[in-house]
Amino acid sequence: MYVCGPTVYDEPHMGHVRSAYVFEIIRNYLKYSGYKVIMVRNVTDVDDKIIQKAYEANPMNLIEETKNISSKYFDLYKDELSTFNLECPDREPFATQNIEEMIQLIKTLIKKCFAYAVGGDVYFEVNKFLDYGKLSKQKIDQMLEGVRKDTNENKKNPLDFALWKNAKEGEPSWPSPWGMGRPGWHIECSAMSIKYLGETFDIHGGGLDLKFPHHENEIAQSEAATGKPFAKYWIHHGMITRDGHKMSKSFHNYIMYRELPLDRNNRAEQFKFLLLGTHYAAPLDYTEERLKMEVQNWRRFKNFFDFVKQIDGDISPAVDSNIKKFKQAFTDAMDDDFNTPLALTVMHEMLHYANKSKDPAIMLEIAKLLKDLSRQIFGLFLDKQEELVDISTAVEKECQKIRAEEAIRNRKTAKEAKDYQTADLIRKKLLDEYQIELIDLKGGKTIWREKL
Ligand SMILES: [Zn+2]
């Protein structure tokens, strides 16, 4: 699978994380289902926006400054993803390292009469590609509306798009049959996907905002050049909105991940929960209430995993056909276009079922299944987070444990003396004063957990 990666000219935002996470889950689930996956995600490191930023910073040395900017923001992007424990794609090619492949592809398009060179630029002639518009299913009028800002008089048709751009003075540029210049954005992805995955490959992904014109143009260029179908499946993820509105710096409603009210030690995991709660193809509407709810949901699972650690390991495995059914329901949800909200619902049902059963064998079995699924597919509950727990939280947790264990011992003694009133009082006091809940399991053991 090929995924359109970032243009590295600004700080990474929540949309970058959503994109990386969506495709990470898809990759993980395909692997889990037995497929062999090669994932390629490119980096656009030369582009109008990067050059514009370089021009503002250091107009006298555009070439050097463009490199500085793209490497600075690429590093920030990678740092951001690593806080989420998101794995690297198998290949992460940079546009500037694949210029020769792009030139070859453009030469083929000119030879096949799908492209024309004019004044040092090369354009793709949209009218020659009869299937143009088949992905976004737009009418010519709508497409014209989408490109109306671009009024370049060298073009035969406003919809024609640049494959190669003549270099302006001082800009980064490469030699080509049409003079010094640089590639257009769309041709980058065609050249790199064909190079690493072949002329036809399985999945092409990206944000919904890339469907037109970027992906439409990728199809046109690639299929015109190779004469073969390009990607078999297109997967577009939705954008992130805030309280129902588009999030944008110019609307003053922009929020960065680091500003979100999340638990200090588990920020990344809780944010992932927020992402999972919306189907990848839908817009994710961020509201504070939504976030609070997902944080609470995350805590329920974490609490459960901590809680079952108190159950001794040498218990014979549970014989319960419901566990198999839960697993099937989870994979059914994921098989249905990676329906993560439904898969999460199944996980909640499993949690509920385990808690209700009070059967240590069932609890252990469900905890294992939940952890397996959430680790392998969602990259959650990796336990890496726990290392980050700060001293005061660690001390607090230890006190809680001592308090709970002492109460369990005292309650047991009271019960043995048939003093049920005291036993009950101990349980109630613990709950009211310290929000610690005692659970009597089948078989006689009592364990505790923090009441959420
Ligand atoms: Zn792309």
Coordinates of C-alpha atoms and ligand atoms in Angstrom, one line a residue:
M1 CA 0.0 0.0 0.0
Y2 CA 1.0 3.5 -0.8
V3 CA 0.1 6.4 1.4
C4 CA 0.5 10.1 0.6
G5 CA 2.8 11.4 3.3
P6 CA 3.4 14.9 4.6
T7 CA 4.7 18.0 2.9
V8 CA 7.2 19.1 5.4
Y9 CA 6.9 22.8 5.8
D10 CA 5.1 23.3 9.1
E11 CA 4.5 21.8 12.6
P12 CA 2.8 18.4 12.6
H13 CA -0.9 18.6 13.6
M14 CA -3.6 16.2 14.7
G15 CA -4.5 15.4 11.1
H16 CA -1.0 14.0 10.5
V17 CA -1.4 11.7 13.5
R18 CA -4.9 10.6 12.4
S19 CA -3.6 9.8 8.9
A20 CA -0.6 7.8 10.2
Y21 CA -2.8 6.0 12.8
V22 CA -5.5 5.1 10.3
F23 CA -3.1 3.5 7.9
E24 CA -1.1 1.8 10.7
I25 CA -4.3 0.1 11.8
I26 CA -5.2 -1.0 8.3
R27 CA -1.7 -2.4 7.9
N28 CA -1.8 -4.1 11.3
Y29 CA -5.2 -5.6 10.6
L30 CA -4.3 -6.9 7.1
K31 CA -1.2 -8.5 8.6
Y32 CA -3.3 -10.0 11.4
S33 CA -5.6 -11.4 8.8
G34 CA -2.6 -13.1 7.1
Y35 CA -1.7 -10.7 4.3
K36 CA 1.8 -9.8 3.5
V37 CA 2.0 -6.0 3.5
I38 CA 4.5 -3.5 2.2
M39 CA 3.7 0.0 3.1
V40 CA 5.3 3.0 1.4
R41 CA 4.7 6.6 2.6
N42 CA 6.4 9.4 0.8
V43 CA 7.8 12.7 2.0
T44 CA 7.3 15.8 -0.1
D45 CA 10.4 17.8 0.5
V46 CA 10.3 20.2 -2.4
D47 CA 7.1 22.2 -3.1
D48 CA 5.7 25.7 -3.5
K49 CA 4.9 26.0 0.3
I50 CA 8.4 24.9 1.4
I51 CA 10.0 27.3 -1.1
Q52 CA 7.7 30.1 0.0
K53 CA 8.7 29.5 3.7
A54 CA 12.4 29.4 2.7
Y55 CA 11.9 32.7 0.8
E56 CA 10.5 34.4 3.9
A57 CA 13.4 33.1 6.0
N58 CA 16.4 33.6 3.7
P59 CA 15.7 34.8 0.2
M60 CA 19.5 35.0 -0.6
N61 CA 20.0 31.3 -0.2
L62 CA 16.8 29.5 -1.2
I63 CA 18.4 26.1 -2.0
E64 CA 20.1 25.8 1.5
E65 CA 17.1 27.2 3.3
T66 CA 14.6 24.8 1.6
K67 CA 16.8 21.9 2.8
N68 CA 16.9 23.3 6.3
I69 CA 13.1 23.7 6.4
S70 CA 12.2 20.3 5.1
S71 CA 14.7 18.5 7.3
K72 CA 13.6 20.5 10.4
Y73 CA 9.9 19.7 9.9
F74 CA 10.5 16.1 8.8
D75 CA 12.3 15.6 12.2
L76 CA 9.4 17.2 14.1
Y77 CA 6.9 15.0 12.2
K78 CA 8.9 11.8 13.0
D79 CA 9.2 12.9 16.7
E80 CA 5.4 13.4 16.9
L81 CA 4.6 10.0 15.4
S82 CA 7.1 8.3 17.7
T83 CA 5.3 9.6 20.8
F84 CA 2.3 7.6 19.5
N85 CA 4.5 4.5 19.1
L86 CA 3.5 4.5 15.4
E87 CA 5.8 2.2 13.4
C88 CA 7.7 3.5 10.4
P89 CA 6.4 2.5 7.0
D90 CA 8.6 -0.1 5.2
R91 CA 9.8 2.6 2.9
E92 CA 9.7 6.3 3.3
P93 CA 11.1 7.9 0.1
F94 CA 11.8 11.6 -0.3
A95 CA 10.7 13.3 -3.5
T96 CA 14.1 14.9 -4.1
Q97 CA 15.8 11.5 -4.1
N98 CA 13.5 10.3 -7.0
I99 CA 13.7 13.1 -9.5
E100 CA 15.2 10.8 -12.3
E101 CA 12.2 8.5 -12.0
M102 CA 9.8 11.4 -12.3
I103 CA 11.6 12.8 -15.4
Q104 CA 11.4 9.3 -17.1
L105 CA 7.7 9.2 -16.4
I106 CA 7.1 12.7 -17.9
K107 CA 9.2 11.7 -21.0
T108 CA 6.9 8.7 -21.5
L109 CA 3.8 10.9 -21.1
I110 CA 5.1 13.3 -23.8
K111 CA 6.0 10.5 -26.1
K112 CA 2.5 9.0 -25.7
C113 CA 1.0 12.5 -26.4
F114 CA -0.6 12.9 -23.0
A115 CA 1.6 15.8 -22.1
Y116 CA 3.1 18.9 -23.7
A117 CA 6.1 21.1 -22.9
V118 CA 5.8 24.9 -23.0
G119 CA 8.2 27.6 -21.9
G120 CA 10.2 25.2 -19.6
D121 CA 7.0 23.7 -18.0
V122 CA 5.4 20.4 -18.9
Y123 CA 1.6 19.9 -18.5
F124 CA -0.6 16.9 -18.5
E125 CA -3.4 17.3 -21.1
V126 CA -6.5 16.3 -19.2
N127 CA -8.7 16.0 -22.3
K128 CA -6.6 13.2 -23.7
F129 CA -7.3 11.0 -20.7
L130 CA -10.9 9.9 -21.2
D131 CA -11.3 8.5 -17.7
Y132 CA -10.4 11.8 -16.0
G133 CA -12.7 12.3 -13.0
K134 CA -13.5 8.6 -12.4
L135 CA -12.3 8.7 -8.8
S136 CA -13.9 11.8 -7.5
K137 CA -16.9 11.4 -9.9
Q138 CA -17.1 15.1 -10.5
K139 CA -18.4 16.9 -13.5
I140 CA -16.1 19.2 -15.5
D141 CA -17.8 22.3 -14.0
Q142 CA -17.1 21.2 -10.5
M143 CA -13.5 20.3 -11.3
L144 CA -13.0 23.7 -13.0
E145 CA -14.3 25.3 -9.8
G146 CA -11.6 23.4 -7.8
V147 CA -8.7 24.7 -9.9
R148 CA -10.0 28.2 -10.7
K149 CA -7.3 30.0 -8.7
D150 CA -4.7 28.6 -11.1
T151 CA -4.7 31.0 -14.1
N152 CA -1.7 29.9 -16.1
E153 CA -1.9 31.1 -19.7
N154 CA 0.5 28.4 -21.0
K155 CA -2.0 25.8 -20.4
K156 CA -4.3 24.5 -23.1
N157 CA -7.1 23.9 -20.6
P158 CA -7.4 25.2 -17.0
L159 CA -7.7 21.6 -15.8
D160 CA -4.3 20.7 -17.2
F161 CA -1.8 20.3 -14.4
A162 CA 2.0 20.8 -14.1
L163 CA 4.2 17.7 -14.3
W164 CA 7.4 19.8 -14.4
K165 CA 7.9 23.4 -13.4
N166 CA 10.5 25.7 -14.9
A167 CA 12.8 27.0 -12.1
K168 CA 12.6 30.6 -11.0
E169 CA 15.8 32.2 -10.0
G170 CA 17.6 30.8 -6.9
E171 CA 15.0 28.0 -6.4
P172 CA 16.1 24.4 -5.9
S173 CA 16.2 22.8 -9.4
W174 CA 17.4 19.8 -11.4
P175 CA 18.5 19.4 -15.0
S176 CA 15.9 18.0 -17.4
P177 CA 15.2 17.8 -21.1
W178 CA 13.0 20.9 -20.6
G179 CA 15.6 22.9 -18.8
M180 CA 16.4 23.4 -15.1
G181 CA 13.3 22.9 -13.0
R182 CA 11.5 20.8 -10.4
P183 CA 8.7 18.2 -10.5
G184 CA 5.0 19.0 -9.9
W185 CA 3.6 17.5 -6.7
H186 CA 1.3 14.9 -8.4
I187 CA 4.0 13.2 -10.4
E188 CA 6.0 12.5 -7.3
C189 CA 3.5 10.0 -6.0
S190 CA 3.0 8.3 -9.3
A191 CA 6.8 7.9 -9.8
M192 CA 7.5 6.7 -6.2
S193 CA 4.5 4.3 -6.0
I194 CA 5.4 2.7 -9.3
K195 CA 9.0 2.5 -8.4
Y196 CA 8.4 0.7 -5.0
L197 CA 5.2 -1.2 -5.6
G198 CA 4.9 -1.7 -9.4
E199 CA 2.6 -0.3 -12.0
T200 CA -0.5 -1.9 -10.4
F201 CA -0.7 -2.3 -6.7
D202 CA -3.4 -2.9 -4.1
I203 CA -4.2 0.1 -1.9
H204 CA -3.6 3.8 -2.2
G205 CA -4.4 6.0 0.7
G206 CA -4.5 9.6 1.8
G207 CA -6.7 12.3 3.3
L208 CA -10.1 13.0 1.7
D209 CA -8.7 16.5 0.8
L210 CA -6.3 14.7 -1.6
K211 CA -9.0 12.9 -3.6
F212 CA -9.3 15.8 -6.1
P213 CA -7.2 16.9 -7.8
H214 CA -4.2 15.0 -6.3
H215 CA -5.4 11.5 -6.6
E216 CA -7.4 12.1 -9.8
N217 CA -4.2 13.4 -11.3
E218 CA -2.1 10.5 -10.0
I219 CA -4.5 8.0 -11.8
A220 CA -4.4 10.0 -15.0
Q221 CA -0.6 10.2 -15.2
S222 CA 0.0 6.6 -14.1
E223 CA -2.6 4.9 -16.2
A224 CA -1.8 7.1 -19.3
A225 CA 1.9 6.2 -18.9
T226 CA 1.6 2.5 -18.2
G227 CA -1.6 1.6 -19.9
K228 CA -2.5 -0.5 -16.8
P229 CA -4.9 0.1 -13.9
F230 CA -3.1 2.0 -11.1
A231 CA -4.3 1.3 -7.5
K232 CA -7.1 -1.4 -6.9
Y233 CA -8.5 0.3 -3.8
W234 CA -8.6 3.9 -2.7
I235 CA -8.9 4.6 1.0
H236 CA -9.5 8.2 2.1
H237 CA -9.7 9.2 5.7
G238 CA -11.8 12.1 6.9
M239 CA -10.6 15.4 8.3
I240 CA -10.6 16.6 11.9
T241 CA -13.1 19.3 12.8
R242 CA -13.8 21.1 16.0
D243 CA -17.3 21.6 17.4
G244 CA -18.6 20.9 13.9
H245 CA -16.3 23.5 12.1
K246 CA -13.3 23.1 10.0
M247 CA -10.2 23.5 12.2
S248 CA -7.9 26.2 10.8
K249 CA -5.3 28.7 12.2
S250 CA -7.2 31.5 10.4
F251 CA -10.5 30.6 12.2
H252 CA -8.8 30.8 15.7
N253 CA -10.2 27.4 16.6
Y254 CA -7.0 25.5 16.0
I255 CA -5.9 23.1 18.7
M256 CA -2.7 21.1 18.9
Y257 CA -2.4 17.7 20.3
R258 CA -0.1 18.9 23.1
E259 CA -2.9 21.3 24.3
L260 CA -5.5 18.6 24.8
P261 CA -6.7 17.8 28.4
L262 CA -5.4 14.2 28.7
D263 CA -3.8 12.3 31.6
R264 CA -0.2 13.2 31.9
N265 CA 1.2 9.7 31.6
N266 CA -1.1 8.3 29.0
R267 CA -1.7 11.0 26.5
A268 CA -0.9 9.1 23.4
E269 CA -3.0 6.1 24.2
Q270 CA -6.0 8.3 25.2
F271 CA -5.7 10.3 22.0
K272 CA -5.7 7.0 20.0
F273 CA -9.0 6.1 21.7
L274 CA -10.5 9.3 20.5
L275 CA -9.4 8.5 17.0
L276 CA -10.7 4.9 17.1
G277 CA -14.2 6.1 18.2
T278 CA -14.9 7.5 14.7
H279 CA -14.8 5.5 11.5
Y280 CA -11.7 6.4 9.5
A281 CA -13.8 7.7 6.5
A282 CA -15.9 10.0 8.5
P283 CA -14.9 13.5 9.8
L284 CA -13.7 13.3 13.3
D285 CA -15.4 16.1 15.3
Y286 CA -13.4 17.1 18.3
T287 CA -15.3 18.4 21.3
E288 CA -14.1 18.5 24.9
E289 CA -17.0 16.2 26.0
R290 CA -16.1 13.6 23.3
L291 CA -12.6 13.6 24.5
K292 CA -13.6 13.3 28.2
M293 CA -15.8 10.4 27.4
E294 CA -13.0 8.6 25.5
V295 CA -10.5 9.2 28.2
Q296 CA -12.9 7.7 30.7
N297 CA -13.4 4.7 28.3
W298 CA -9.7 4.2 28.1
R299 CA -9.4 4.3 31.9
R300 CA -12.0 1.5 32.2
F301 CA -9.8 -0.8 30.1
K302 CA -6.6 0.2 31.9
N303 CA -8.3 -0.3 35.2
F304 CA -9.4 -3.8 34.2
F305 CA -5.9 -4.8 33.1
D306 CA -4.5 -3.6 36.4
F307 CA -7.2 -5.3 38.3
V308 CA -6.8 -8.8 36.8
K309 CA -3.1 -8.8 37.6
Q310 CA -4.2 -9.6 41.2
I311 CA -5.7 -13.0 40.0
D312 CA -3.2 -15.8 40.4
G313 CA -1.9 -17.2 37.2
D314 CA -2.4 -21.0 37.9
I315 CA -6.1 -21.1 37.1
S316 CA -7.3 -23.6 34.5
P317 CA -8.5 -21.9 31.3
A318 CA -12.1 -20.8 31.0
V319 CA -14.4 -23.0 28.9
D320 CA -16.8 -20.4 27.6
S321 CA -18.2 -20.3 24.1
N322 CA -18.9 -16.5 24.4
I323 CA -15.3 -15.7 24.3
K324 CA -15.0 -17.1 20.8
K325 CA -18.1 -15.2 19.7
F326 CA -16.6 -12.0 21.0
K327 CA -13.5 -12.5 18.9
Q328 CA -15.6 -13.3 15.9
A329 CA -17.7 -10.1 16.4
F330 CA -14.5 -8.1 16.6
T331 CA -13.1 -9.5 13.4
D332 CA -16.5 -9.1 11.7
A333 CA -16.4 -5.4 12.6
M334 CA -12.9 -4.9 11.3
D335 CA -13.7 -6.9 8.1
D336 CA -16.4 -4.4 7.4
D337 CA -14.3 -1.6 6.1
F338 CA -12.1 -1.4 9.2
N339 CA -15.1 -0.4 11.4
T340 CA -13.1 0.6 14.5
P341 CA -16.0 2.2 16.4
L342 CA -17.9 -1.1 16.2
A343 CA -14.8 -3.1 17.1
L344 CA -14.5 -0.8 20.2
T345 CA -18.1 -1.5 21.1
V346 CA -17.3 -5.3 21.0
M347 CA -14.3 -4.6 23.3
H348 CA -16.6 -2.8 25.7
E349 CA -19.0 -5.7 25.7
M350 CA -16.2 -8.1 26.5
L351 CA -15.1 -5.9 29.4
H352 CA -18.7 -5.8 30.7
Y353 CA -19.1 -9.5 30.4
A354 CA -15.8 -10.2 32.2
N355 CA -16.7 -7.9 35.1
K356 CA -20.2 -9.3 35.5
S357 CA -19.0 -12.9 35.5
K358 CA -16.8 -12.5 38.6
D359 CA -15.2 -15.7 37.3
P360 CA -11.4 -15.4 37.6
A361 CA -10.8 -17.8 34.7
I362 CA -13.1 -15.8 32.4
M363 CA -11.6 -12.5 33.5
L364 CA -8.1 -13.7 32.7
E365 CA -9.1 -15.1 29.4
I366 CA -10.9 -11.9 28.3
A367 CA -8.1 -9.7 29.5
K368 CA -5.6 -11.7 27.4
L369 CA -7.8 -11.5 24.3
L370 CA -8.5 -7.8 24.8
K371 CA -4.8 -7.1 25.3
D372 CA -3.8 -9.2 22.3
L373 CA -6.3 -7.5 19.9
S374 CA -5.6 -4.0 21.2
R375 CA -1.9 -4.4 21.0
Q376 CA -1.6 -6.1 17.7
I377 CA -4.2 -4.0 15.8
F378 CA -4.5 -0.7 17.6
G379 CA -1.1 -0.4 19.2
L380 CA -2.7 0.2 22.6
F381 CA -1.9 -1.0 26.1
L382 CA 1.7 -1.6 25.2
D383 CA 2.7 -1.1 28.8
K384 CA 5.5 1.2 27.6
Q385 CA 3.5 4.1 29.1
E386 CA 3.8 2.8 32.6
E387 CA 7.5 3.6 32.7
L388 CA 6.6 7.2 32.5
V389 CA 4.5 7.3 35.7
D390 CA 5.9 10.1 37.9
I391 CA 6.9 9.6 41.5
S392 CA 3.8 11.2 43.2
T393 CA 1.5 9.0 41.1
A394 CA 3.6 5.9 41.9
V395 CA 3.5 6.7 45.7
E396 CA -0.2 7.3 45.5
K397 CA -0.8 3.9 43.8
E398 CA 1.4 2.1 46.3
C399 CA -0.6 3.6 49.2
Q400 CA -3.9 2.6 47.5
K401 CA -2.6 -1.0 47.2
I402 CA -1.5 -1.2 50.9
R403 CA -4.8 0.2 52.0
A404 CA -6.9 -2.2 49.9
E405 CA -4.9 -5.3 50.9
E406 CA -5.1 -4.4 54.5
A407 CA -8.9 -4.0 54.2
I408 CA -9.2 -7.3 52.4
R409 CA -7.4 -9.0 55.3
N410 CA -9.5 -7.4 58.0
R411 CA -12.7 -8.1 56.2
K412 CA -11.7 -11.8 55.8
T413 CA -11.0 -12.0 59.5
A414 CA -14.4 -10.4 60.4
K415 CA -16.2 -12.7 58.0
E416 CA -14.5 -15.8 59.6
A417 CA -15.7 -14.6 63.0
K418 CA -19.2 -14.2 61.4
D419 CA -19.1 -10.5 62.1
Y420 CA -20.8 -9.5 58.8
Q421 CA -21.6 -6.1 60.0
T422 CA -18.0 -5.1 60.4
A423 CA -17.1 -6.9 57.2
D424 CA -19.7 -4.8 55.4
L425 CA -18.5 -1.6 57.1
I426 CA -14.9 -2.1 55.9
R427 CA -16.1 -2.6 52.3
K428 CA -18.3 0.5 52.5
K429 CA -15.7 2.8 54.1
L430 CA -13.1 1.8 51.5
L431 CA -15.5 2.7 48.7
D432 CA -16.8 6.0 50.2
E433 CA -13.5 7.4 51.5
Y434 CA -11.0 6.0 49.1
Q435 CA -13.1 5.1 46.0
I436 CA -11.7 1.6 46.2
E437 CA -14.1 -1.2 45.2
L438 CA -13.8 -4.8 46.5
I439 CA -14.9 -7.6 44.3
D440 CA -15.5 -11.1 45.6
L441 CA -14.7 -13.6 42.9
K442 CA -16.2 -17.0 42.4
G443 CA -13.9 -19.4 44.3
G444 CA -13.6 -17.1 47.3
K445 CA -10.8 -14.7 46.4
T446 CA -11.3 -10.9 46.8
I447 CA -9.6 -8.4 44.6
W448 CA -9.8 -4.6 44.5
R449 CA -9.9 -1.8 41.9
E450 CA -10.2 1.9 41.8
K451 CA -13.8 2.9 41.2
L452 CA -14.2 5.0 38.0
Ligands
ZN1 ZN 0.4 11.8 -3.1

